[in-house]
mmCIF file of C-alpha atoms in Angstrom:
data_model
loop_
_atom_site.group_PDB
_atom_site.id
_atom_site.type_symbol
_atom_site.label_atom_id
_atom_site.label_comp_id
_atom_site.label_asym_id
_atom_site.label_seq_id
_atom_site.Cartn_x
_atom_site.Cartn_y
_atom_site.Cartn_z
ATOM 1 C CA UNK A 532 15.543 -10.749 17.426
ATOM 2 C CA UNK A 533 16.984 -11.181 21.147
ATOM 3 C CA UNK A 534 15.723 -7.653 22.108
ATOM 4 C CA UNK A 535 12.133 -8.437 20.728
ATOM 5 C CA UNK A 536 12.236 -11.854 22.734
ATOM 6 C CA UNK A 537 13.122 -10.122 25.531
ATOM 7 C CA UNK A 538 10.493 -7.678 25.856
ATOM 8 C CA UNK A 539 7.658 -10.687 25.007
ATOM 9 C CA UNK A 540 8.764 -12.145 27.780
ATOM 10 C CA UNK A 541 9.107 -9.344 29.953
ATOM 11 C CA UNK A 542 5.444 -8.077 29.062
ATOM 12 C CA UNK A 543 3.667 -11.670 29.231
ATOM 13 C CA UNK A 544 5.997 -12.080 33.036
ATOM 14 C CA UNK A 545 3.961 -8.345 34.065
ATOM 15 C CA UNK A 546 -0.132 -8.838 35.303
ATOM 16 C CA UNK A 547 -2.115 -8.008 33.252
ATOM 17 C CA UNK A 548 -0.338 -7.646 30.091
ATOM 18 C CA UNK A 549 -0.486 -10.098 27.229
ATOM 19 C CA UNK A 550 1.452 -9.762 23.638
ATOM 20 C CA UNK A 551 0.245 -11.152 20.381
ATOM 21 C CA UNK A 552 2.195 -11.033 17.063
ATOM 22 C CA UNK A 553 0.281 -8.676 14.189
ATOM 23 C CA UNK A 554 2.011 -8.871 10.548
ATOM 24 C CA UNK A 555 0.654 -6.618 8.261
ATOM 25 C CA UNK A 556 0.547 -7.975 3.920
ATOM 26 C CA UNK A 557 3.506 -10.379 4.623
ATOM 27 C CA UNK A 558 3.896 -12.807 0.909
ATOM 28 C CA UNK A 559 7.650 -13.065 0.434
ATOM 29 C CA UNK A 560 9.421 -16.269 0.474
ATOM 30 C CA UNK A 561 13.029 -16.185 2.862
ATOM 31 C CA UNK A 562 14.945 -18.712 1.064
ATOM 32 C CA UNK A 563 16.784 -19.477 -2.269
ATOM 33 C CA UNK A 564 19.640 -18.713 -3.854
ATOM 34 C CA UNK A 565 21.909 -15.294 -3.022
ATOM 35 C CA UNK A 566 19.605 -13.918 -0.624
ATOM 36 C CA UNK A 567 17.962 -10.082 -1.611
ATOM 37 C CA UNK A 568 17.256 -7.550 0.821
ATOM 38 C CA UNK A 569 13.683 -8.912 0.808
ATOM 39 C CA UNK A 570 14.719 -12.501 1.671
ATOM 40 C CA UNK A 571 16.891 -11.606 4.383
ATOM 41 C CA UNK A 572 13.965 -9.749 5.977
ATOM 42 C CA UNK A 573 11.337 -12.667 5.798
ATOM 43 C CA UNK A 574 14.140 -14.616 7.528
ATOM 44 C CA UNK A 575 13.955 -12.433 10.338
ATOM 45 C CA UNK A 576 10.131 -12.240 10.297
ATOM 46 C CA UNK A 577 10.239 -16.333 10.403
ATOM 47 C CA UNK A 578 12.423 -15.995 13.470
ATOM 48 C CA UNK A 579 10.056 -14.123 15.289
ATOM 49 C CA UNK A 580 6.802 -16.345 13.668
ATOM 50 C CA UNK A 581 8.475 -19.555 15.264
ATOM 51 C CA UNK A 582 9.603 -17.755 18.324
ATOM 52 C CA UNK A 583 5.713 -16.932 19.112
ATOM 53 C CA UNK A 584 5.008 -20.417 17.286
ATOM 54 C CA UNK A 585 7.124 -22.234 20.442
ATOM 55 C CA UNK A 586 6.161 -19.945 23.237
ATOM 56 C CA UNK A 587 2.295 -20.151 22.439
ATOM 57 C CA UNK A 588 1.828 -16.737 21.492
ATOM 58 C CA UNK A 589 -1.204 -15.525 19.657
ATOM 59 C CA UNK A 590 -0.854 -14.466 15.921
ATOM 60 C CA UNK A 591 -3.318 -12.142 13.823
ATOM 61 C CA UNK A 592 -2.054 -12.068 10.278
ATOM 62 C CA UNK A 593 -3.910 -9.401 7.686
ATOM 63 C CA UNK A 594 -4.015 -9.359 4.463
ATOM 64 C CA UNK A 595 -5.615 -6.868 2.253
ATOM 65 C CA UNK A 596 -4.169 -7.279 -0.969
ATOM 66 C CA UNK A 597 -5.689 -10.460 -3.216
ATOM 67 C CA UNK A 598 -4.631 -12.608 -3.731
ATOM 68 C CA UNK A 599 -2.321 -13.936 -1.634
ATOM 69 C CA UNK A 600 0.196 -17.022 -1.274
ATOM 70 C CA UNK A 601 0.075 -16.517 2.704
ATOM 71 C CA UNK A 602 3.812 -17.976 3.054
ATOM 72 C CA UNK A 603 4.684 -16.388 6.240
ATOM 73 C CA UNK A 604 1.414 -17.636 7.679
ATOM 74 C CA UNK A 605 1.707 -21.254 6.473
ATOM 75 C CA UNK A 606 5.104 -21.355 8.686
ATOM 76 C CA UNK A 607 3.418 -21.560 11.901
ATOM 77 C CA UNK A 608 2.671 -25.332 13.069
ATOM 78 C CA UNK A 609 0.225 -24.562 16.157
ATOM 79 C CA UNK A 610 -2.654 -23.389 13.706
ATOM 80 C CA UNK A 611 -4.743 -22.832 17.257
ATOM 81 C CA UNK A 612 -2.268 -19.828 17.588
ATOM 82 C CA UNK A 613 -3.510 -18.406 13.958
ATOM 83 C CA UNK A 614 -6.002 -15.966 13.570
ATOM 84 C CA UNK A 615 -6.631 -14.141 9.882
ATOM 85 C CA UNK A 616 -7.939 -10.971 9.062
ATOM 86 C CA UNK A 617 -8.850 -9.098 6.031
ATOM 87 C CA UNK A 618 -8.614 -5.258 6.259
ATOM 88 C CA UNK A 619 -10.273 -2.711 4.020
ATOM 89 C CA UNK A 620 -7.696 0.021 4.166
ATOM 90 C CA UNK A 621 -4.061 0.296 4.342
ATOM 91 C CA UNK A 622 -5.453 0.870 7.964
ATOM 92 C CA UNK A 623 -5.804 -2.557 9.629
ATOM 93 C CA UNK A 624 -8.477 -1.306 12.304
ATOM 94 C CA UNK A 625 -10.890 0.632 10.420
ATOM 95 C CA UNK A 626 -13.852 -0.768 8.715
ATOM 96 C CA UNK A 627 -15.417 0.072 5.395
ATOM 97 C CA UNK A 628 -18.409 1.510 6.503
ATOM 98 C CA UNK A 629 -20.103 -0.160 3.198
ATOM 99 C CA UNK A 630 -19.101 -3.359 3.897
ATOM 100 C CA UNK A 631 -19.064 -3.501 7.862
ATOM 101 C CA UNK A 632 -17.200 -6.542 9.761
ATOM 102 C CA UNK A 633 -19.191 -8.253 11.992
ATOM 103 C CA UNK A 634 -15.780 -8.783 14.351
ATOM 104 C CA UNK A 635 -13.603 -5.604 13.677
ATOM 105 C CA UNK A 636 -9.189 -6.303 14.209
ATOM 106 C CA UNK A 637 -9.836 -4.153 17.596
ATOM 107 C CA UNK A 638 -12.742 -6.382 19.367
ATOM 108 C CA UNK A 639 -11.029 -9.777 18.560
ATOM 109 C CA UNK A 640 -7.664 -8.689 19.927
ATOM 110 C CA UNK A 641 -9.865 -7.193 23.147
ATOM 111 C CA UNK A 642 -11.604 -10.340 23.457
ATOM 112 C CA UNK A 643 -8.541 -12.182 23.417
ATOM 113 C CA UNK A 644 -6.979 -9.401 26.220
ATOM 114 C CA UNK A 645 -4.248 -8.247 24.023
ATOM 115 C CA UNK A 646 -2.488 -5.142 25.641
ATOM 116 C CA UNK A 647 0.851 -5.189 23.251
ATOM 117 C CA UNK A 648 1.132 -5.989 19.796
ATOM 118 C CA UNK A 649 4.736 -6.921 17.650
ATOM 119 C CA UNK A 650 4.217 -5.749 14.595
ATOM 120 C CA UNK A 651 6.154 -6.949 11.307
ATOM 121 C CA UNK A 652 5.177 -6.566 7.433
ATOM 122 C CA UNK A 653 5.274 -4.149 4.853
ATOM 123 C CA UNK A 654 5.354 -1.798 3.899
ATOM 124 C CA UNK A 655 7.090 0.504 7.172
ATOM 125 C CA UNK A 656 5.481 3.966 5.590
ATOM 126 C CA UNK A 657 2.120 3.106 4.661
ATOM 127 C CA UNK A 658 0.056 -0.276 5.884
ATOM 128 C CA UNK A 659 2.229 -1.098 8.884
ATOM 129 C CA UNK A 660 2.861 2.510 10.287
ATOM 130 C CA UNK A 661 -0.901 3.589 9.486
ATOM 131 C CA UNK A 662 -2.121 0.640 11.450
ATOM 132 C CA UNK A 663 0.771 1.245 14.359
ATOM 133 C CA UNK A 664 -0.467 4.521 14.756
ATOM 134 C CA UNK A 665 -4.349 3.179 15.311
ATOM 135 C CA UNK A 666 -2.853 0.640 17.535
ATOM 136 C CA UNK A 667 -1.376 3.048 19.896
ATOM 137 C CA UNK A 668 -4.916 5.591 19.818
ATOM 138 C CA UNK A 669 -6.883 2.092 20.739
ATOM 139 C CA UNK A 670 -4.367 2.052 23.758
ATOM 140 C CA UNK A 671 -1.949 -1.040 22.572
ATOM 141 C CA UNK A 672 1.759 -0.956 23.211
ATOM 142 C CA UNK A 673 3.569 -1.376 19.907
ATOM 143 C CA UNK A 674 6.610 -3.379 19.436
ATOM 144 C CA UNK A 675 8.832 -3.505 16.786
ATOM 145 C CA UNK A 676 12.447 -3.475 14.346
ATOM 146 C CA UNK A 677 13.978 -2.552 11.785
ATOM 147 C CA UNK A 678 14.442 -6.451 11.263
ATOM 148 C CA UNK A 679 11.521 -7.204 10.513
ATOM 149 C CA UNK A 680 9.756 -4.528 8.541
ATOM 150 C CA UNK A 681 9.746 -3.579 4.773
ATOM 151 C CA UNK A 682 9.013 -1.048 2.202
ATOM 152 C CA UNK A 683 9.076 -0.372 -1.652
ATOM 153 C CA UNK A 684 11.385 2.459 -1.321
ATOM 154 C CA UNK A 685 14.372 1.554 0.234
ATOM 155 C CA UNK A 686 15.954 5.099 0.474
ATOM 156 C CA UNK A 687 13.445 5.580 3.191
ATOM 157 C CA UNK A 688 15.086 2.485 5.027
ATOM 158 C CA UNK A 689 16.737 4.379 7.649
ATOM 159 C CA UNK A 690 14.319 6.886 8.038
ATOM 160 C CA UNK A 691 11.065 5.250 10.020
ATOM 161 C CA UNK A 692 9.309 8.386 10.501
ATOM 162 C CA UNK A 693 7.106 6.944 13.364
ATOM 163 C CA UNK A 694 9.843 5.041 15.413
ATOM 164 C CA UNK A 695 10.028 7.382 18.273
ATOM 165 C CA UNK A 696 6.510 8.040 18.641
ATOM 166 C CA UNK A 697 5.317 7.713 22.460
ATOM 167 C CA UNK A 698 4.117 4.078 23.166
ATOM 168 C CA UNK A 699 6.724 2.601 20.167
ATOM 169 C CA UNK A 700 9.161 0.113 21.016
ATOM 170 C CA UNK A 701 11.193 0.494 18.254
ATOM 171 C CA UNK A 702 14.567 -1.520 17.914
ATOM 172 C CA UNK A 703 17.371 -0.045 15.563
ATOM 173 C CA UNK A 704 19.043 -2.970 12.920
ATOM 174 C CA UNK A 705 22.077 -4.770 14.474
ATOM 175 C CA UNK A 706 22.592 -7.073 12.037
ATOM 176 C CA UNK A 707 25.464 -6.073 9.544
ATOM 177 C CA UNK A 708 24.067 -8.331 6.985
ATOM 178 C CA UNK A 709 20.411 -6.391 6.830
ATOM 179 C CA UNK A 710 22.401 -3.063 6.571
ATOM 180 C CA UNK A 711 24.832 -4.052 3.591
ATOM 181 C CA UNK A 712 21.701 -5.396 2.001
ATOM 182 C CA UNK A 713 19.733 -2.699 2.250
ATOM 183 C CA UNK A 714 22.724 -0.769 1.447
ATOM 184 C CA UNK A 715 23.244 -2.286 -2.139
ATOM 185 C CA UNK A 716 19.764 -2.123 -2.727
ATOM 186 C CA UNK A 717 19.188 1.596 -2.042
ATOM 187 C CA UNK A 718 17.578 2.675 -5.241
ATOM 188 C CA UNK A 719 18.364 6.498 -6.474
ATOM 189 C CA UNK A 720 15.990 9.250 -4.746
ATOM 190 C CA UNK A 721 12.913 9.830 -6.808
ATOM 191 C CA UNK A 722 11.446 13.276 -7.542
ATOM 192 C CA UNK A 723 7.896 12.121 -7.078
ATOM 193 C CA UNK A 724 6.232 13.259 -3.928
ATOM 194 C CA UNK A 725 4.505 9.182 -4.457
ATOM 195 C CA UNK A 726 7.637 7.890 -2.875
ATOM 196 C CA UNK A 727 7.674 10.510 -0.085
ATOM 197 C CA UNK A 728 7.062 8.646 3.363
ATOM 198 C CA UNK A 729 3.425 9.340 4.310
ATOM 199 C CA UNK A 730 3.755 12.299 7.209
ATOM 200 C CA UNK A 731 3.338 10.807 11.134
ATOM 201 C CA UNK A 732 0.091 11.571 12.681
ATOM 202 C CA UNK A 733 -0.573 11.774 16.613
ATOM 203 C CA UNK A 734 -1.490 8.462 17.688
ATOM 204 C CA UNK A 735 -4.634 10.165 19.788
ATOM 205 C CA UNK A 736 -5.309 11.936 16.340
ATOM 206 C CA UNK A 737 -8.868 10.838 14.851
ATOM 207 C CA UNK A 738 -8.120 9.637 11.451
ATOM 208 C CA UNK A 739 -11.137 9.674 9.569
ATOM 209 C CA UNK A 740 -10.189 7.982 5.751
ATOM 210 C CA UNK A 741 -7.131 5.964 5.453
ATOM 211 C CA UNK A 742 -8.072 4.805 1.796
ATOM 212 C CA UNK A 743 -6.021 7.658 0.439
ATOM 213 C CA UNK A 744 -2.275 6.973 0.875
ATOM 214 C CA UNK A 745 -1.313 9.857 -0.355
ATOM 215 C CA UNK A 746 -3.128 13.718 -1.428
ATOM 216 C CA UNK A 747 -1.607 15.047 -4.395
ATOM 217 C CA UNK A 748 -1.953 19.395 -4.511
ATOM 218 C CA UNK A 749 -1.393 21.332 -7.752
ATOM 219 C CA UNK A 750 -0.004 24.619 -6.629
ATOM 220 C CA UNK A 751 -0.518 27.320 -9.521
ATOM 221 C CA UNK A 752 0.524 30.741 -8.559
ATOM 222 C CA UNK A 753 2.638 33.276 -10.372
ATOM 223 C CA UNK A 754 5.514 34.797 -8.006
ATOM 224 C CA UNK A 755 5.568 37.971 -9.824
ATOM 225 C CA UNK A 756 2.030 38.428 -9.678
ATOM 226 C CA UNK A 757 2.081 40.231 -13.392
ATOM 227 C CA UNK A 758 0.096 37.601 -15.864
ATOM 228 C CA UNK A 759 -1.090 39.536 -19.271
ATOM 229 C CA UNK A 760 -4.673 38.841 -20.771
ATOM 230 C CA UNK A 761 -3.539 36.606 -23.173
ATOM 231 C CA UNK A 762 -1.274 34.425 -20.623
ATOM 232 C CA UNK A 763 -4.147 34.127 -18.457
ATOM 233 C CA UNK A 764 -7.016 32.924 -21.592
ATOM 234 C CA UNK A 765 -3.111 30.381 -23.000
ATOM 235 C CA UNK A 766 -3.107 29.027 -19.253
ATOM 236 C CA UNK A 767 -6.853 28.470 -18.973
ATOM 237 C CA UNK A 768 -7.320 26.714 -22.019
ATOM 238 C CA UNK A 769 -3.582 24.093 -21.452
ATOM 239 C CA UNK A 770 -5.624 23.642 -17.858
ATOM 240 C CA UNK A 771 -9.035 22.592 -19.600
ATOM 241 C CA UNK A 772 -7.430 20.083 -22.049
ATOM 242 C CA UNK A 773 -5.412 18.733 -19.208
ATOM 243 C CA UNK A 774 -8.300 18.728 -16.986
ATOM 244 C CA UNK A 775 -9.826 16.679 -19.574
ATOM 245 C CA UNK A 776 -7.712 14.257 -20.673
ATOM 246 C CA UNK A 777 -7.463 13.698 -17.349
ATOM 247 C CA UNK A 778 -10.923 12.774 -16.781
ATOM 248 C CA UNK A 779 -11.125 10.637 -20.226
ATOM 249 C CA UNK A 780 -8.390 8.510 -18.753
ATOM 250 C CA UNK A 781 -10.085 8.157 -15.302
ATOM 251 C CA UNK A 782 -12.997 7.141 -17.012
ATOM 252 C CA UNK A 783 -11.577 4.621 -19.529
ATOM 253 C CA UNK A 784 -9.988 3.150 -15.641
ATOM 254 C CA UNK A 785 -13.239 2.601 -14.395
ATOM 255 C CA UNK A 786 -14.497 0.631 -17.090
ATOM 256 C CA UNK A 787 -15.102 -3.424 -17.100
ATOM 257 C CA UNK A 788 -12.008 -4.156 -19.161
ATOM 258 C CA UNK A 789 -9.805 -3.756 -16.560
ATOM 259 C CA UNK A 790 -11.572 -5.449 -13.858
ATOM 260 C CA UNK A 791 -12.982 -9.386 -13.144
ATOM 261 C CA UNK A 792 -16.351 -9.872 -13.385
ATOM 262 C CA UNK A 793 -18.227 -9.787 -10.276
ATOM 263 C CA UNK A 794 -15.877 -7.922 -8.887
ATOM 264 C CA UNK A 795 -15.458 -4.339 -7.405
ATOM 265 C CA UNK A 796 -12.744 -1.771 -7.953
ATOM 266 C CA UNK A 797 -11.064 -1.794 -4.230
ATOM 267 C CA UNK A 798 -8.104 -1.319 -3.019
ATOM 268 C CA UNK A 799 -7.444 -4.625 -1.596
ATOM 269 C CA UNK A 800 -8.151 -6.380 -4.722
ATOM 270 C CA UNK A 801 -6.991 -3.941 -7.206
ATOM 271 C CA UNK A 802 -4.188 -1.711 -5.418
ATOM 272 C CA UNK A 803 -2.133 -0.560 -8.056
ATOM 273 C CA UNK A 804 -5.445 0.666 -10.046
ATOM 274 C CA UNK A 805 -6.854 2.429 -7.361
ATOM 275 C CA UNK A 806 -3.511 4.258 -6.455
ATOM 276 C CA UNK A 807 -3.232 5.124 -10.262
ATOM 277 C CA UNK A 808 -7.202 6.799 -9.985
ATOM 278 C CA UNK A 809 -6.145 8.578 -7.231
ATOM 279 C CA UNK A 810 -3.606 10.249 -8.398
ATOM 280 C CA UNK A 811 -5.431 10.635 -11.750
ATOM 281 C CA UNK A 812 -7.931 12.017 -9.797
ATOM 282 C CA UNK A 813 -5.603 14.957 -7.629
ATOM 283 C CA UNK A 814 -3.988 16.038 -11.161
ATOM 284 C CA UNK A 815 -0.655 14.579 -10.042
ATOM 285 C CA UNK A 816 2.378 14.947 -12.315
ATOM 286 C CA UNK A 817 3.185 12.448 -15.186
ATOM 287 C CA UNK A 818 6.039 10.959 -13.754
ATOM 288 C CA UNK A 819 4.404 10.153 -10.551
ATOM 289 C CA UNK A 820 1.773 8.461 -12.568
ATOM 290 C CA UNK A 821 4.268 6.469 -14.825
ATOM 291 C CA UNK A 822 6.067 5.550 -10.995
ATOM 292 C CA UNK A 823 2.621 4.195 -10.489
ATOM 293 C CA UNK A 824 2.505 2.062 -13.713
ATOM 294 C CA UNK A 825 5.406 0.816 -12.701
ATOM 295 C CA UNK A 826 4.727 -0.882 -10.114
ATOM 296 C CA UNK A 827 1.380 -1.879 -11.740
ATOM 297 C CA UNK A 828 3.645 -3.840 -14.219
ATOM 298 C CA UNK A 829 5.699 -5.531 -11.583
ATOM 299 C CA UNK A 830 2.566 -6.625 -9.178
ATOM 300 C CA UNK A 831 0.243 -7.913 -12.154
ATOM 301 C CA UNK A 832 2.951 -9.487 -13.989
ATOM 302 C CA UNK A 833 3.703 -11.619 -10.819
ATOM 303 C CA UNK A 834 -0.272 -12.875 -10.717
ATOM 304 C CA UNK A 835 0.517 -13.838 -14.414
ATOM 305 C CA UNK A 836 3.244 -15.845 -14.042
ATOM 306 C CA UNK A 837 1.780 -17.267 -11.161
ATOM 307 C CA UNK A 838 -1.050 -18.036 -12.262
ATOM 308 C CA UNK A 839 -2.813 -16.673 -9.349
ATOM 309 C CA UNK A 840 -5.744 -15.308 -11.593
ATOM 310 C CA UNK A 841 -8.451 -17.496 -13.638
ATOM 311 C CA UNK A 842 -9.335 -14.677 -15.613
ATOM 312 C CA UNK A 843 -5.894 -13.822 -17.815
ATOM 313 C CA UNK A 844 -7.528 -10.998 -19.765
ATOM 314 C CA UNK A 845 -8.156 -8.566 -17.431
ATOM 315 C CA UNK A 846 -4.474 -8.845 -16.139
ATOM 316 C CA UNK A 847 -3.419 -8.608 -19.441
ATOM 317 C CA UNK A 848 -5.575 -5.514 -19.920
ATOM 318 C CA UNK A 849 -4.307 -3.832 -16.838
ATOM 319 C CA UNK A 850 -0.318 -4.768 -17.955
ATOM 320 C CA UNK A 851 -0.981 -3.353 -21.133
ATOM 321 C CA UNK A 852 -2.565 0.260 -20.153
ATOM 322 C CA UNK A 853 0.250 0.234 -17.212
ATOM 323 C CA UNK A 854 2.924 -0.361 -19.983
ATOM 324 C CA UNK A 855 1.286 2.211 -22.501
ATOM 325 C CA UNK A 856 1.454 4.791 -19.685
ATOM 326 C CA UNK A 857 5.318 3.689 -19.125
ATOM 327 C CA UNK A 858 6.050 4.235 -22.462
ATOM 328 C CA UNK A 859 4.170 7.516 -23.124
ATOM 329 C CA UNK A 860 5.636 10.994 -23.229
ATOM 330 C CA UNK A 861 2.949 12.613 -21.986
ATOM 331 C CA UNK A 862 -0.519 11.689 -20.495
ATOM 332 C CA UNK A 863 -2.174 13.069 -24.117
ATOM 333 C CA UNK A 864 0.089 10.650 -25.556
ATOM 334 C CA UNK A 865 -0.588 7.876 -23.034
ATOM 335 C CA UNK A 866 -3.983 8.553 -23.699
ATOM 336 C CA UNK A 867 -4.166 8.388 -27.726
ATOM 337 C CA UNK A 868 -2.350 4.908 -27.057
ATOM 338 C CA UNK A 869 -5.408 3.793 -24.680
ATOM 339 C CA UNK A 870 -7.804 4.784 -27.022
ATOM 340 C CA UNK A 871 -6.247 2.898 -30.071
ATOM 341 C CA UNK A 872 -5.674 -0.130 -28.348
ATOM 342 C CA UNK A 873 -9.603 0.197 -26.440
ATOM 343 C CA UNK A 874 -11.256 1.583 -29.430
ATOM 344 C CA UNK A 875 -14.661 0.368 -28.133
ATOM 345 C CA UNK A 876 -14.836 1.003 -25.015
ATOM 346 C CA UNK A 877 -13.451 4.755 -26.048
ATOM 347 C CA UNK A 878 -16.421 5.270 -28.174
ATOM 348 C CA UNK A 879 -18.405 3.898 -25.178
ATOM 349 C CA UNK A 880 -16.773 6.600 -22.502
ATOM 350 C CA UNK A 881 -17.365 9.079 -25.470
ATOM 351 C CA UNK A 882 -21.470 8.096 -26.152
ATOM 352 C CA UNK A 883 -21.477 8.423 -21.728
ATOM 353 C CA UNK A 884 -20.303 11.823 -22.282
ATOM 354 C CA UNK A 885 -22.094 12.817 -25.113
ATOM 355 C CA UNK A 886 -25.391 12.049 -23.489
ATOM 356 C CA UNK A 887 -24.387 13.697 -20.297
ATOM 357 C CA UNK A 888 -24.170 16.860 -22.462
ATOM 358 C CA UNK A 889 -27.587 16.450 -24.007
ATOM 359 C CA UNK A 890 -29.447 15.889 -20.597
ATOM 360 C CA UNK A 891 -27.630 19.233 -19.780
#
């Protein structure tokens, strides 16, 4: 963390300039036992936190993701120094143009003369490098380390695909302990384009929609160009009932069983959900969706055991479709299980489409 101190200093010491501390979904706790990969990281993050907690530096912290124990937050003593900020997007400066912000991330870090911004959080591929990248278009100097930033796919670890972009500040790790870490946590390379780093875009780039973390494309071609009759009328018909059980299962998603009352089926509240209707939504293969599930499982088993939810049935509704997905062979098969365990609200999706038929 020397080399980030350094350059804080350096920056505040040059007229004109002023640095403020930006971390990006940060809600993992640095100590207990043998320390993970994950630990280790929040440690370093906490260094930095107090660093800007002693030297009076200011310190935006944004969340998007509900809810939220805050922990890295809660560290910081001079609450003066604290400002918090709820983004819309995995993009921490743009605005949901159906729910506008009356003070967007951008005017209160004008108002406050920011000119450089140390970013830490996770994850490095999507939230943090999406909302680097805004940072430097918005003309903000971006500072940051391998020390301090996570992701869910660890493979990727030594790969930042943004850390030599023009106006970065990136520092490499130094610290053998992160590296054997990371190193023993490494999980095996996936073949789902989900865990694919998300590609760099220029930082002067307008980026219109960062709700979409990733675009899924189906690519059907035949090299040999020589499809029979029969091949074509087999393929057409495989591609309707996929195309349908597709829909049925985007439909039975967007129902009330899997969400609170009251609420509404965003990202920031419902993550895992929304990333599972997207790619429902772009055809994407089965085993990206199960990947998805997966990490459904993990996240809304947490909340349980937590506690961090009132309402217990609608987590339990989401862990059980997640699971049924995990366990299915197939989406047809993932998709009989749905309707067995939701046999109501089936017969509901199935009335919806009935009636769209008729008024055809």
């Amino acid at each position: 963390m020397k080399e980030i101190a350094n350059e804080i200093l350096n920056v505040n010491n040059s007229e004109g300039s002023k640095v403020a501390i930006l971390v990006i979904d940060e809600d993992h706790e640095a100590t207990g036992g043998a320390e993970t990969y994950d630990q280790v990281i929040s440690r370093k993050q906490e260094r930095v936190v107090e660093f800007a907690n002693t030297h009076g530096l200011p310190m935006w912290f944004v969340y998007g993701e509900l809810p939220t124990r805050k922990l890295l937050m809660n560290k910081v003593t001079n609450k003066a120094l604290v400002s918090e900020f709820h983004k819309f997007y995995a993009n921490a400066f743009l605005v949901d143009p159906f729910d506008p912000v009356e003070y967007p991330l951008d005017k209160q870090l004008k108002d406050a003369g920011i000119t450089h911004l140390v970013i830490l959080g996770h994850h490095m591929e999507a939230c943090v490098k999406e909302t680097a990248m805004s940072a430097l278009k918005l003309g903000y100097g971006v500072i940051t380390s391998m020390d301090t930033l996570r992701q869910n796919c660890l493979f990727f670890y030594d790969q930042c695909s943004w850390k030599n972009v023009e106006g970065v500040s990136f520092y490499e790790s130094l610290d053998a302990e992160v590296k054997h870490l990371r190193d023993e946590s490494v999980a095996a390379p996936s073949s789902s384009s989900w865990n694919d780093p998300l590609p760099v875009r220029d930082a002067h780039e307008d980026i219109l929609d960062y709700n979409a973390e990733i675009t899924f494309t189906d690519f059907d071609f035949d090299i040999n160009c020589e499809t029979t009759e029969a091949q074509k009328s087999t393929a057409s018909s495989e591609k309707q009932g996929s195309q349908y059980t597709y829909e049925e299962l985007r439909k039975l998603l967007e129902s009330e069983v899997f969400i609170e009352p009251g609420s509404k089926l965003k990202e920031q509240v419902y993550p895992n959900l929304v990333h599972l209707l997207n790619a429902i939504k772009d055809n994407a293969d089965f085993t990206t969706i199960k990947e998805i599930a997966k990490q459904g499982i993990e996240r809304n088993s947490t909340i349980k055991e937590n506690n961090l939810s009132s309402d217990t049935q609608h987590v339990t509704n989401r862990l059980t479709i997640f699971q049924t997905i995990l366990n299915a062979n197939t989406l047809e098969e993932a998709l009989d299980s749905i309707h067995q365990k939701y046999p109501q609200d089936s017969q509901t999706q199935n009335n919806e489409s009935t009636s769209n038929m008729t008024l055809k």
